[in-house]
Amino acid sequence: MAEDSRASLLARCRAIVGASHVITDQADMAPFMADWRGRYSGRGLAVVLPLDTAQVAAIVTACAAARVPIVPQGGRTGLVMGSVPDLSGDAIVLSLRRLNRIRAIDPANRTMTVEAGCILADIQAAAAYAGMLYPLSLAAEGSCTIGGNLSTNAGGTAVLRYGNTRELCLGLEVVNAQGEVWDGLRGLRKDNTGYALRDLFIGAEGTLGVITAAVLKLYPAPRAALTALVALDSPRHALELLGLLQARCGAALTGFELMSAFCLDLVAAQFPDLPRPFAARHPQYALVELSSNESDQHAHGLLESSVGQALEAGVARDAVVATSQQQALGLWRLREHIPLAQAAAGKNIKHDISLPVSTIPDFIARADAALDQAFPGCQPVTFGHLGDGNLHYNVAPPIGVEHDAFLAHQASVNRIVHDLVDAFGGSISAEHGIGVLKREELARYKSPVELGMMRAIKGALDPLSIMNPGKIL
Ligand code: FAD
């Protein structure tokens, strides 16, 4: 781009959002350029921070006229390098963080209208203040934004009961790639008026337009939430436990997370102050959460009798039911510290896969064996949202092998894992999205027909290809 066109675009951006909200200094831009995992940093023309939808529309219009790419950015906690620009230095990073107002809460309709830059934890708190629940929950909730959650169709720990972000959204406001505002902020649970445009923008990772606001679904706040950690012999026993709890507890079962023994070994080694609920080491653990709209007593009765049945039937080896909020938090911290313990222990090869729940035990057995044959002694770090069929099937190096040396085999490890995922009818991205990191894998596993339809949608909605180019496709 010629220097004078660049200068005139930046002048236009300053006129729209105010000079102090257009950052061009390299050092000041640096935090907006770095991938959350710290493995990559892009380069940008500027970081622009609009205040409202009208300013977003004006910035997109100006960028479209100048043919300048836009990288929408929320909390920058995405794990696939979707919210940072490439190395060309041509793109504007459009940070939505100043669009952070909660516009309305409608308790009778059980909806909340929020702007895209609202932090997820603030949305949860506002819902709780109104006596309700916004159930989306993930470890990055103190930093990620609802615009990012929607754009990645984030999952988290409550999908089993409430669905992922797509299922928690009724309406959207979007600035399209031409700079027009689409007001789709409808709080309707039924609306069959043609193509589901909302669902196109959800999960599009900023490649089709900029989400500026959303109508979210709220739920009655549960009266009680209880947590248990159950020790198990194998993933197959975890699957049996899941079936038993679903049959007995129905919608009261709100969380079911699987963690292998190696995951808790890592956590114990890196965070020795965290609780160690069992004296013995067990091959697998399930973290179970039950919510009740009746009472604490009801939840306790249901959880204890269900876990008791699992122990009697030989499905479970041992169990701890948290008797206080403090204890429950301690058990959840074990789960939440797995990624942190992995990062502290060194680099590993990550996968965010989903499979039909019924196939998970077979998948784990086959993938563990295939990897061990190819890379003897490598250490799968298997955990995730078993209730949703979503595993974070990560692979750490064999003891004694340098982490960087093992990472050089990433492509071969991915091939083993993703080929098996494909053979089991699964997906190579359950909840993190595609971004740049999985773009080539997507091209490998999607059919030409599916890729062709995706490209047609992209071409129709963003003909100049200015919206987050190079991501997904
Ligand atoms: P960003 O990282 O800023 O952006 C993500 C993508 O969305 C990018 O492609 C960006 O261009 C686009 N985007 C952002 N805002 C907009 C907008 N307003 N309009 C259009 N496009 C936009 N994810 C899960 O699903 N489940 C988990 O359990 C989970 N746990 C995590 C734990 C940790 C510790 C971390 C660091 C991340 C975790 N994630 C998880 C991933 C991440 O938090 C989610 O992907 C989150 O939804 C990203 O939100 P963000 O605001 O940080 O988005």
Coordinates of C-alpha atoms and ligand atoms in Angstrom, one line a residue:
M1 CA 0.0 0.0 0.0
A2 CA 1.3 3.4 -0.9
E3 CA 2.6 5.6 1.9
D4 CA 0.0 8.4 1.2
S5 CA -3.0 6.1 1.1
R6 CA -1.8 4.6 4.3
A7 CA -1.5 8.0 5.9
S8 CA -4.9 9.1 4.7
L9 CA -6.6 5.8 6.0
L10 CA -5.0 6.4 9.4
A11 CA -6.1 10.0 9.4
R12 CA -9.7 8.8 8.6
C13 CA -9.5 6.3 11.5
R14 CA -8.3 9.1 13.9
A15 CA -11.2 11.3 12.8
I16 CA -13.7 8.4 13.5
V17 CA -12.5 7.1 16.9
G18 CA -10.2 9.9 18.2
A19 CA -6.4 10.0 17.8
S20 CA -5.8 8.4 21.2
H21 CA -7.7 5.3 20.1
V22 CA -5.5 4.6 17.0
I23 CA -2.2 3.0 18.1
T24 CA 0.6 3.0 15.6
D25 CA 3.7 2.9 17.8
Q26 CA 5.4 -0.6 17.4
A27 CA 6.0 -1.0 21.1
D28 CA 2.4 0.0 22.0
M29 CA 1.0 -2.3 19.4
A30 CA 3.1 -5.3 20.5
P31 CA 0.6 -6.7 23.1
F32 CA -2.1 -6.7 20.4
M33 CA 0.1 -8.7 18.0
A34 CA 1.1 -11.6 20.2
D35 CA -0.6 -14.9 20.1
W36 CA -1.8 -16.0 23.6
R37 CA 0.5 -19.0 23.6
G38 CA 3.4 -16.8 23.0
R39 CA 4.7 -18.8 20.0
Y40 CA 3.9 -16.1 17.4
S41 CA 3.7 -12.3 16.9
G42 CA 2.2 -10.6 13.9
R43 CA 2.7 -7.1 12.5
G44 CA 0.0 -4.5 11.9
L45 CA -0.6 -1.1 10.3
A46 CA -2.4 0.1 13.4
V47 CA -4.6 -1.0 16.3
V48 CA -8.0 0.8 16.2
L49 CA -10.3 0.8 19.2
P50 CA -13.8 2.0 18.4
L51 CA -16.4 2.9 21.1
D52 CA -19.6 1.9 19.4
T53 CA -21.3 0.1 16.5
A54 CA -21.4 3.3 14.4
Q55 CA -17.6 3.8 14.8
V56 CA -17.0 0.1 13.8
A57 CA -19.1 0.6 10.7
A58 CA -17.2 3.7 9.8
I59 CA -13.8 2.0 10.2
V60 CA -14.9 -1.0 8.2
T61 CA -16.2 1.3 5.4
A62 CA -12.9 3.2 5.4
C63 CA -10.9 -0.1 5.3
A64 CA -13.0 -1.5 2.5
A65 CA -12.5 1.7 0.4
A66 CA -8.7 1.4 0.9
R67 CA -8.8 -2.4 0.5
V68 CA -7.1 -2.8 3.9
P69 CA -7.6 -6.1 5.8
I70 CA -9.2 -6.1 9.2
V71 CA -8.4 -8.5 12.0
P72 CA -11.2 -8.3 14.6
Q73 CA -9.9 -8.9 18.2
G74 CA -11.5 -9.5 21.5
G75 CA -9.6 -10.8 24.6
R76 CA -6.9 -12.4 22.4
T77 CA -7.2 -15.7 24.4
G78 CA -8.0 -17.7 21.2
L79 CA -5.8 -20.8 20.8
V80 CA -5.5 -21.0 17.0
M81 CA -3.8 -17.7 16.1
G82 CA -7.1 -16.2 14.8
S83 CA -7.0 -12.8 16.4
V84 CA -3.5 -11.7 15.4
P85 CA -2.4 -10.4 12.0
D86 CA 0.1 -12.0 9.6
L87 CA 3.6 -10.6 9.2
S88 CA 2.8 -8.3 6.2
G89 CA 2.1 -5.3 8.4
D90 CA -0.8 -4.4 6.2
A91 CA -3.8 -5.1 8.4
I92 CA -5.7 -3.0 10.9
V93 CA -6.3 -4.8 14.2
L94 CA -9.8 -3.8 15.3
S95 CA -10.0 -4.3 19.0
L96 CA -13.6 -4.5 20.3
R97 CA -12.7 -4.1 23.9
R98 CA -14.3 -0.6 24.3
L99 CA -17.7 -1.9 23.2
N100 CA -18.3 -3.2 26.6
R101 CA -21.8 -2.1 27.7
I102 CA -24.6 -4.4 28.8
R103 CA -27.5 -2.8 26.9
A104 CA -30.5 -4.5 28.5
I105 CA -31.7 -7.4 30.6
D106 CA -35.2 -8.8 30.0
P107 CA -35.9 -11.1 32.9
A108 CA -39.3 -12.3 31.6
N109 CA -37.9 -13.2 28.2
R110 CA -34.8 -14.5 29.9
T111 CA -32.4 -12.6 27.7
M112 CA -29.6 -10.1 27.9
T113 CA -28.3 -7.8 25.2
V114 CA -24.6 -7.2 25.4
E115 CA -21.9 -5.6 23.3
A116 CA -19.2 -7.7 21.8
G117 CA -16.3 -6.4 24.0
C118 CA -18.0 -7.4 27.3
I119 CA -15.7 -9.8 29.3
L120 CA -17.4 -13.2 29.8
A121 CA -17.0 -13.0 33.6
D122 CA -18.7 -9.6 33.7
I123 CA -21.6 -11.0 31.7
Q124 CA -21.9 -14.0 34.1
A125 CA -21.8 -11.5 37.1
A126 CA -24.5 -9.3 35.6
A127 CA -26.7 -12.3 35.0
A128 CA -26.1 -13.4 38.6
Y129 CA -26.9 -9.9 39.9
A130 CA -30.3 -10.2 38.1
G131 CA -30.9 -13.6 39.8
M132 CA -30.2 -15.6 36.6
L133 CA -27.5 -17.7 35.0
Y134 CA -25.5 -17.2 31.8
P135 CA -24.0 -20.6 31.7
L136 CA -21.0 -20.3 29.3
S137 CA -18.0 -21.0 31.4
L138 CA -14.3 -21.5 30.5
A139 CA -10.9 -21.0 32.2
A140 CA -10.2 -17.9 30.1
E141 CA -13.5 -16.2 31.3
G142 CA -11.7 -13.4 33.1
S143 CA -10.1 -12.2 29.8
C144 CA -12.1 -13.5 26.8
T145 CA -15.0 -11.4 25.3
I146 CA -18.4 -12.5 24.2
G147 CA -17.6 -11.4 20.7
G148 CA -14.6 -13.8 20.7
N149 CA -16.8 -16.5 22.3
L150 CA -19.4 -16.1 19.6
S151 CA -16.8 -15.9 16.8
T152 CA -15.2 -19.2 17.9
N153 CA -18.4 -20.8 19.1
A154 CA -16.7 -21.5 22.4
G155 CA -17.6 -24.6 24.4
G156 CA -16.3 -24.9 27.9
T157 CA -17.5 -26.9 30.9
A158 CA -21.3 -26.5 30.8
V159 CA -22.0 -27.6 27.2
L160 CA -23.4 -30.9 28.4
R161 CA -26.4 -29.2 29.9
Y162 CA -26.7 -25.8 28.1
G163 CA -24.9 -26.2 24.7
N164 CA -22.1 -24.2 23.2
T165 CA -22.1 -20.4 22.6
R166 CA -24.2 -20.9 19.4
E167 CA -26.9 -22.4 21.4
L168 CA -26.8 -19.6 24.0
C169 CA -27.3 -16.8 21.5
L170 CA -30.6 -15.7 20.0
G171 CA -29.7 -12.6 18.0
L172 CA -26.7 -10.6 16.7
E173 CA -25.8 -7.2 15.5
V174 CA -23.1 -7.3 12.9
V175 CA -21.1 -4.9 10.8
N176 CA -20.7 -6.6 7.5
A177 CA -17.6 -6.4 5.2
Q178 CA -19.1 -3.4 3.3
G179 CA -19.5 -1.5 6.6
E180 CA -23.3 -1.8 6.8
V181 CA -25.0 -2.6 10.1
W182 CA -27.2 -5.7 10.2
D183 CA -29.5 -5.3 13.2
G184 CA -30.4 -8.9 14.0
L185 CA -30.8 -8.3 17.8
R186 CA -33.9 -10.5 18.1
G187 CA -34.7 -12.2 21.4
L188 CA -36.8 -14.9 19.7
R189 CA -36.7 -18.6 20.4
K190 CA -38.6 -19.3 17.2
D191 CA -37.9 -17.4 13.9
N192 CA -38.1 -19.3 10.6
T193 CA -37.7 -16.4 8.3
G194 CA -35.2 -17.7 5.8
Y195 CA -31.5 -18.3 6.0
A196 CA -30.0 -18.5 9.5
L197 CA -27.6 -15.5 9.1
R198 CA -26.9 -15.4 12.8
D199 CA -25.4 -18.9 12.6
L200 CA -23.2 -18.0 9.7
F201 CA -21.4 -15.3 11.8
I202 CA -21.2 -17.5 14.9
G203 CA -18.0 -19.6 14.6
A204 CA -16.8 -17.6 11.5
E205 CA -13.7 -16.3 13.4
G206 CA -14.2 -12.8 12.1
T207 CA -13.9 -13.8 8.5
L208 CA -17.4 -12.7 7.4
G209 CA -18.0 -9.5 9.5
V210 CA -17.6 -7.9 12.9
I211 CA -20.0 -8.9 15.7
T212 CA -20.8 -5.8 17.6
A213 CA -23.6 -7.0 20.0
A214 CA -25.7 -10.1 20.8
V215 CA -28.8 -11.2 22.5
L216 CA -27.9 -14.0 24.9
K217 CA -30.1 -16.6 26.6
L218 CA -30.4 -16.6 30.3
Y219 CA -31.4 -19.5 32.6
P220 CA -32.8 -19.7 36.1
A221 CA -29.9 -19.7 38.6
P222 CA -29.6 -23.2 40.1
R223 CA -30.3 -23.3 43.9
A224 CA -27.5 -25.8 44.4
A225 CA -24.4 -27.0 42.6
L226 CA -22.4 -29.9 43.8
T227 CA -19.1 -31.4 42.6
A228 CA -17.6 -34.9 42.9
L229 CA -14.4 -36.4 41.8
V230 CA -14.7 -40.1 40.9
A231 CA -11.8 -42.5 40.4
L232 CA -12.1 -44.9 37.6
D233 CA -10.2 -47.9 36.0
S234 CA -10.5 -46.8 32.4
P235 CA -12.1 -44.4 29.8
R236 CA -14.7 -47.2 29.3
H237 CA -15.7 -47.0 32.9
A238 CA -15.9 -43.2 32.5
L239 CA -18.4 -43.7 29.7
E240 CA -20.4 -46.1 31.8
L241 CA -20.5 -43.6 34.6
L242 CA -21.6 -40.9 32.3
G243 CA -24.5 -43.1 31.1
L244 CA -25.5 -43.9 34.6
L245 CA -25.5 -40.3 35.7
Q246 CA -27.4 -39.1 32.6
A247 CA -30.0 -41.8 33.3
R248 CA -30.4 -41.0 37.0
C249 CA -29.9 -37.2 37.0
G250 CA -31.1 -36.0 33.6
A251 CA -30.7 -32.3 33.1
A252 CA -29.3 -31.9 36.6
L253 CA -26.0 -33.3 35.3
T254 CA -24.2 -30.1 34.2
G255 CA -20.6 -31.1 33.9
F256 CA -18.6 -34.3 33.2
E257 CA -14.8 -33.9 32.7
L258 CA -12.3 -36.7 32.1
M259 CA -8.7 -36.5 33.4
S260 CA -6.1 -39.2 33.1
A261 CA -3.8 -40.1 35.9
F262 CA -0.9 -38.4 34.0
C263 CA -2.8 -35.1 34.0
L264 CA -3.1 -35.1 37.7
D265 CA 0.5 -36.2 38.1
L266 CA 1.5 -33.1 36.1
V267 CA -0.7 -30.8 38.2
A268 CA 0.7 -32.3 41.5
A269 CA 4.3 -31.8 40.3
Q270 CA 3.8 -28.2 39.2
F271 CA 1.2 -27.1 41.8
P272 CA 1.9 -29.0 45.0
D273 CA -0.4 -26.8 47.1
L274 CA -3.5 -28.0 45.2
P275 CA -5.6 -30.8 46.9
R276 CA -4.8 -34.5 46.4
P277 CA -8.2 -36.0 46.9
F278 CA -7.2 -39.7 46.9
A279 CA -4.4 -41.5 48.7
A280 CA -4.0 -43.9 45.9
R281 CA -3.3 -43.2 42.2
H282 CA -6.1 -44.3 39.8
P283 CA -5.9 -44.6 36.0
Q284 CA -8.7 -42.1 35.2
Y285 CA -10.8 -39.5 37.0
A286 CA -14.2 -38.0 36.2
L287 CA -15.0 -34.5 37.6
V288 CA -18.8 -34.4 37.9
E289 CA -21.0 -31.4 38.5
L290 CA -24.7 -31.6 39.4
S291 CA -27.0 -28.6 39.6
S292 CA -30.4 -28.5 41.2
N293 CA -33.2 -26.0 40.9
E294 CA -34.8 -27.6 44.0
S295 CA -32.4 -27.6 47.0
D296 CA -29.0 -28.4 48.3
Q297 CA -30.5 -31.4 50.0
H298 CA -32.0 -32.7 46.8
A299 CA -28.7 -32.3 44.9
H300 CA -26.8 -34.0 47.7
G301 CA -29.2 -36.9 47.8
L302 CA -29.1 -37.4 44.0
L303 CA -25.3 -37.2 43.7
E304 CA -24.6 -39.4 46.7
S305 CA -27.0 -42.1 45.7
S306 CA -25.8 -42.0 42.0
V307 CA -22.2 -42.2 42.9
G308 CA -23.0 -44.9 45.5
Q309 CA -24.7 -47.0 42.7
A310 CA -21.6 -46.5 40.5
L311 CA -19.3 -47.8 43.3
E312 CA -21.6 -50.8 44.1
A313 CA -21.8 -51.7 40.4
G314 CA -18.0 -51.6 40.0
V315 CA -18.2 -48.7 37.6
A316 CA -16.2 -46.5 40.0
R317 CA -13.3 -47.3 42.2
D318 CA -13.6 -44.4 44.7
A319 CA -15.2 -41.0 45.0
V320 CA -15.0 -37.7 46.9
V321 CA -18.1 -35.5 47.0
A322 CA -17.3 -31.9 47.9
T323 CA -19.0 -30.8 51.1
S324 CA -18.3 -27.1 50.8
Q325 CA -18.0 -24.5 48.1
Q326 CA -14.3 -24.3 49.0
Q327 CA -13.8 -28.0 48.4
A328 CA -15.7 -27.9 45.1
L329 CA -13.5 -25.0 43.9
G330 CA -10.4 -27.1 44.9
L331 CA -11.6 -30.0 42.7
W332 CA -12.3 -27.7 39.7
R333 CA -8.9 -26.1 40.2
L334 CA -7.3 -29.5 39.5
R335 CA -9.1 -29.6 36.1
E336 CA -8.3 -25.9 35.3
H337 CA -4.6 -26.3 36.2
I338 CA -4.0 -29.1 33.7
P339 CA -3.2 -26.6 30.8
L340 CA -1.1 -24.5 33.2
A341 CA 0.8 -27.5 34.5
Q342 CA 1.4 -28.6 30.9
A343 CA 2.8 -25.2 30.0
A344 CA 5.0 -25.2 33.0
A345 CA 6.3 -28.7 32.2
G346 CA 7.3 -27.7 28.7
K347 CA 5.9 -27.7 25.2
N348 CA 3.7 -30.4 23.9
I349 CA 1.6 -31.1 20.8
K350 CA -2.0 -30.1 21.3
H351 CA -5.3 -31.5 19.8
D352 CA -8.8 -30.3 20.4
I353 CA -10.9 -33.1 19.0
S354 CA -14.5 -34.3 19.1
L355 CA -15.8 -37.7 18.6
P356 CA -19.1 -39.6 19.0
V357 CA -19.1 -40.1 22.8
S358 CA -19.5 -43.8 22.4
T359 CA -16.2 -44.2 20.5
I360 CA -14.0 -42.4 23.0
P361 CA -12.6 -45.4 24.8
D362 CA -11.7 -47.1 21.5
F363 CA -10.2 -43.9 20.1
I364 CA -8.0 -43.4 23.2
A365 CA -6.8 -47.0 23.1
R366 CA -6.0 -46.9 19.3
A367 CA -4.4 -43.4 19.4
D368 CA -2.2 -44.3 22.5
A369 CA -1.0 -47.5 20.8
A370 CA -0.3 -45.9 17.4
L371 CA 1.6 -43.0 19.0
D372 CA 3.6 -45.3 21.2
Q373 CA 4.6 -47.3 18.2
A374 CA 5.7 -44.3 16.2
F375 CA 7.3 -42.4 19.2
P376 CA 8.1 -44.9 21.9
G377 CA 7.5 -43.6 25.4
C378 CA 5.6 -40.4 24.3
Q379 CA 3.1 -39.3 26.9
P380 CA -0.5 -38.6 26.0
V381 CA -2.1 -35.9 28.3
T382 CA -5.7 -36.9 27.9
F383 CA -8.4 -34.7 29.4
G384 CA -11.5 -32.8 28.4
H385 CA -15.2 -32.5 28.2
L386 CA -16.1 -36.2 27.9
G387 CA -19.8 -35.5 28.2
D388 CA -19.6 -33.5 24.9
G389 CA -17.3 -36.0 23.2
N390 CA -14.5 -33.4 23.3
L391 CA -11.0 -34.4 24.3
H392 CA -7.9 -32.3 24.6
Y393 CA -5.7 -35.1 23.4
N394 CA -2.2 -33.6 23.9
V395 CA 1.1 -35.4 23.5
A396 CA 4.1 -34.7 25.7
P397 CA 7.6 -36.0 24.7
P398 CA 9.1 -39.2 26.1
I399 CA 11.1 -38.8 29.3
G400 CA 14.6 -37.5 28.3
V401 CA 13.6 -36.2 24.9
E402 CA 14.0 -32.4 24.5
H403 CA 10.6 -30.6 24.0
D404 CA 11.7 -28.7 20.9
A405 CA 13.1 -31.9 19.3
F406 CA 9.7 -33.6 19.9
L407 CA 7.8 -30.6 18.5
A408 CA 9.7 -31.1 15.3
H409 CA 7.5 -34.2 14.8
Q410 CA 4.3 -32.2 15.2
A411 CA 3.1 -32.9 11.6
S412 CA 3.6 -36.7 12.0
V413 CA 1.9 -36.7 15.4
N414 CA -1.0 -34.6 14.0
R415 CA -1.3 -37.0 11.1
I416 CA -1.6 -40.1 13.4
V417 CA -4.2 -38.4 15.7
H418 CA -6.2 -36.5 13.1
D419 CA -6.4 -39.5 10.7
L420 CA -7.8 -41.6 13.5
V421 CA -10.2 -38.8 14.4
D422 CA -11.4 -38.8 10.8
A423 CA -11.7 -42.6 10.7
F424 CA -13.9 -42.4 13.9
G425 CA -16.2 -39.8 12.3
G426 CA -14.9 -37.0 14.5
S427 CA -13.8 -33.4 14.1
I428 CA -10.2 -31.9 14.2
S429 CA -11.6 -28.8 16.1
A430 CA -14.2 -29.2 18.7
E431 CA -14.2 -25.8 20.3
H432 CA -11.1 -23.7 19.6
G433 CA -11.7 -23.1 15.9
I434 CA -9.4 -23.2 12.9
G435 CA -7.6 -19.8 12.7
V436 CA -4.2 -20.2 11.0
L437 CA -3.0 -23.2 13.1
K438 CA -5.5 -25.7 11.7
R439 CA -6.1 -24.3 8.2
E440 CA -4.1 -26.9 6.4
E441 CA -5.7 -29.7 8.5
L442 CA -9.1 -28.3 7.6
A443 CA -8.3 -28.4 3.9
R444 CA -7.2 -32.0 4.3
Y445 CA -10.2 -33.4 6.1
K446 CA -13.2 -31.4 4.7
S447 CA -14.7 -32.6 1.4
P448 CA -14.2 -30.5 -1.7
V449 CA -18.0 -30.0 -1.7
E450 CA -18.0 -28.6 1.8
L451 CA -14.9 -26.4 1.2
G452 CA -16.5 -25.1 -2.0
M453 CA -19.7 -24.0 -0.2
M454 CA -17.6 -22.4 2.5
R455 CA -15.6 -20.5 -0.1
A456 CA -18.8 -19.4 -1.9
I457 CA -20.2 -17.9 1.4
K458 CA -16.9 -16.1 2.1
G459 CA -16.8 -14.8 -1.5
A460 CA -20.5 -13.6 -1.3
L461 CA -20.2 -11.8 2.1
D462 CA -16.7 -10.5 1.8
P463 CA -15.9 -10.2 -1.9
L464 CA -12.8 -8.0 -1.3
S465 CA -11.5 -10.5 1.2
I466 CA -10.7 -7.9 3.8
M467 CA -12.2 -9.7 6.8
N468 CA -9.5 -11.6 8.7
P469 CA -7.9 -13.0 5.5
G470 CA -5.9 -16.1 5.8
K471 CA -8.0 -17.5 8.7
I472 CA -10.0 -20.7 8.3
L473 CA -9.7 -20.9 4.5
Ligands
FAD1 P1 -9.9 -13.6 20.4 O1 -8.9 -14.5 20.8 O2 -9.6 -12.1 20.5 O3 -10.5 -13.9 19.0 C1 -10.8 -15.2 18.6 C2 -11.4 -15.2 17.2 O4 -12.6 -14.4 17.1 C3 -10.4 -14.5 16.2 O5 -10.5 -15.1 14.9 C4 -11.0 -13.1 16.1 O6 -10.7 -12.5 14.8 C5 -12.5 -13.3 16.2 N1 -13.2 -12.2 16.9 C6 -13.0 -11.7 18.1 N2 -14.0 -10.8 18.4 C7 -14.7 -10.7 17.3 C8 -15.9 -9.9 17.0 N3 -16.4 -9.1 17.8 N4 -16.4 -10.0 15.7 C9 -15.9 -10.9 14.8 N5 -14.8 -11.7 15.1 C10 -14.2 -11.6 16.3 N6 -12.2 -22.2 24.4 C11 -13.2 -23.0 24.5 O7 -14.1 -23.1 23.6 N7 -13.4 -23.8 25.6 C12 -12.6 -23.8 26.7 O8 -12.7 -24.5 27.7 C13 -11.4 -22.9 26.6 N8 -10.6 -22.8 27.6 C14 -9.5 -21.9 27.5 C15 -8.6 -21.8 28.5 C16 -7.6 -20.9 28.5 C17 -6.6 -20.8 29.6 C18 -7.4 -20.1 27.3 C19 -6.3 -19.2 27.2 C20 -8.2 -20.3 26.2 C21 -9.3 -21.1 26.3 N9 -10.2 -21.3 25.3 C22 -11.3 -22.1 25.4 C23 -10.0 -20.5 24.0 C24 -10.5 -19.1 24.1 O9 -10.7 -18.6 25.3 C25 -11.8 -19.0 23.3 O10 -11.6 -19.3 22.0 C26 -12.5 -17.6 23.4 O11 -13.8 -17.7 22.9 C27 -11.8 -16.5 22.6 O12 -12.4 -15.2 23.0 P2 -11.5 -13.9 22.9 O13 -12.4 -12.7 23.2 O14 -10.2 -14.0 23.6 O15 -11.3 -13.9 21.3

